């Protein structure tokens, strides 16, 4: 693999040297905008000669800018096209005394006659390959409408969300999830299920992130960009959802923009039930006696939620902007769980045990953000300062009653637990970007993050009329993390080549303490993280890039916390305070190809991870304890192919396929854990547009078998269906969603140890049915929802 990368780099550079021999004198540049002077990214710009023959073509960048270089003197024609706008053509001449032609802002007018014709085409989600990342524009995939962020992620090429909510990139869960380019409490645990799909504009998949991004995430970064409407005046939308199991939601956003201010707000309430079921069969051999356990668990979760997000952009002048915003998401979860146990041995009769659990958890997540952006006379020079303060609180109480139901009915235990978590996270980041040597772009910046987490957990059992602490489980854990980072990166374009090189420095200081359990750990480390990407544009419809980055995976609090929650007396999870960070070297070669009705994006990749995380299961007196450990190494070789095909205007197919081999080495339970295996997964979608504004969409997911030394996870195959009907002259939509209709989105695992084996099935979410109604006001089909244009968010 390394030999292939070296050869391709040499080949790319050789092409570059050869291309530079063809010298010429001039260039043509400009910025494409709409009628309110907002830039139009991804507009098509075609350069033609005097005979109207195509010489070169390109698409505009995020800021709507484009440039053609190395042009001979003479007359040219420039044609500009954008869906929903009237195409224009300009005549341009380059002379000896006028070599550089800057056309400034070029305004496109909306084509209202064509708008109705392009609605279907414009609704499709699209993938574009940019330097160092793939950008997935969400569009209007109706299988996600009325859903949440994890539903959207499941439709993104390379990304998979398991039935228990774990997000992985190319089958690797070591992925950093960002919101608008920054770490957020919204990405932790199941918090993504609280983020509505309606507020997401696009998702960036960055498998080899550049130095400007945090180094966390060995598999890469998933950056969720939220919508922010940039259209003048008052506009917005309202969504109402009803579903089975009970799922009632009301969501709305309103935007009002004037010359000096842009006010935006999102509001939502929900009342939602979830159903989960779990089963387990377990055999344990001890002193020649086999113990059999059959366990069934029914879980009924209920969430009440409220969210609001409001803020404003203040345009001091054309060069200076201030943004202030506040987000709050509060939920109250009320869950009921029943567990039935049948226990028997090879020498005596069966015993049956029943546990009833009730829990209530109150959570509130708050995010305060501020941004100052300074633009200079040069359109490519920008300075930003970002401040973000996250604070969230969680208070959870469990009440568990366990009794023997067979052969006689006997109370066994009444247990209650209480868990409290409080987090404060302050981030300050500054970035500067400027153009040097005409085509080069230099970026550098610094970041400081300070995170404090306090976690308290208490477990008590009723004995002799009063509650007593169980096995000393009464703990207060303090977790402090400080990260100081600085980066610099440079990118430039030489003919058809794009180069980007960067270096990031991160100094991390982690302190964990617990007075009750006498835990006091310090872990300080400083690392350099280089990155490099070389891109080449073979043709207008074919581009490729080769990239490298070094990444880190830091243990999370729950992976370090050695104190556990009690719910199931046969199994527990406990963190490992000695868990060390893992480091990954990642290489990738990828291409993006378009021709008429096809789009293909193939990639091959390789990653080498030291101190990789794995989970170890240990049996102790009939209780199975799972905890994370460091294995020595994991090597992964993979191939990925994503694409789409539009054979007819009303029919579209899309999907992605990923297959990889992996080899792990290390020690588990004092035994050699070396293992080699391979797996694959696929995501396929079909979208059909039929008359009278009706659309049908299906998605099929398959995840192949995965194996490590202790655990075999069996394949999973499941489907989603959706149908939508446009109403009120396309201002409204009615959507029916059917998620996991056959209830086969289940994790099935076989765990084998020296003296035990466990077969278990986990089904966190059963099938769901929902009906949504969406209405947009004061919006034309061509209106664009765009994210804030800030350097550290793109």
PDB file of N, CA, C and O in Angstrom, residues 244 264 280 354 517 676 705 791:
ATOM      1  N   UNK A 244     -46.332   5.775  15.525  1.00  0.00           N
ATOM      2  CA  UNK A 244     -46.559   4.572  16.332  1.00  0.00           C
ATOM      3  C   UNK A 244     -45.218   3.839  16.442  1.00  0.00           C
ATOM      4  O   UNK A 244     -44.586   3.576  15.414  1.00  0.00           O
ATOM      5  N   UNK A 264     -32.473  34.327  13.743  1.00  0.00           N
ATOM      6  CA  UNK A 264     -32.879  32.959  13.448  1.00  0.00           C
ATOM      7  C   UNK A 264     -33.278  32.249  14.738  1.00  0.00           C
ATOM      8  O   UNK A 264     -32.723  32.508  15.813  1.00  0.00           O
ATOM      9  N   UNK A 280     -31.067 -13.344  26.206  1.00  0.00           N
ATOM     10  CA  UNK A 280     -29.725 -13.895  26.421  1.00  0.00           C
ATOM     11  C   UNK A 280     -29.828 -15.331  26.899  1.00  0.00           C
ATOM     12  O   UNK A 280     -30.674 -15.658  27.733  1.00  0.00           O
ATOM     13  N   UNK A 354     -37.586 -12.502  38.835  1.00  0.00           N
ATOM     14  CA  UNK A 354     -38.181 -11.396  38.090  1.00  0.00           C
ATOM     15  C   UNK A 354     -37.692 -10.075  38.683  1.00  0.00           C
ATOM     16  O   UNK A 354     -37.673  -9.899  39.912  1.00  0.00           O
ATOM     17  N   UNK A 517     -12.780   6.383  46.515  1.00  0.00           N
ATOM     18  CA  UNK A 517     -12.137   5.166  46.013  1.00  0.00           C
ATOM     19  C   UNK A 517     -10.616   5.317  45.880  1.00  0.00           C
ATOM     20  O   UNK A 517      -9.951   4.461  45.317  1.00  0.00           O
ATOM     21  N   UNK A 676      -7.317 -12.449  12.435  1.00  0.00           N
ATOM     22  CA  UNK A 676      -7.466 -11.806  11.129  1.00  0.00           C
ATOM     23  C   UNK A 676      -8.821 -12.183  10.559  1.00  0.00           C
ATOM     24  O   UNK A 676      -9.236 -13.344  10.643  1.00  0.00           O
ATOM     25  N   UNK A 705     -20.847 -10.036   8.985  1.00  0.00           N
ATOM     26  CA  UNK A 705     -20.371 -10.610  10.252  1.00  0.00           C
ATOM     27  C   UNK A 705     -19.040  -9.982  10.644  1.00  0.00           C
ATOM     28  O   UNK A 705     -18.172  -9.742   9.818  1.00  0.00           O
ATOM     29  N   UNK A 791     -14.414  30.117   9.066  1.00  0.00           N
ATOM     30  CA  UNK A 791     -13.280  29.294   8.649  1.00  0.00           C
ATOM     31  C   UNK A 791     -13.213  27.983   9.399  1.00  0.00           C
ATOM     32  O   UNK A 791     -12.857  26.963   8.841  1.00  0.00           O
TER      33      UNK A 791
END
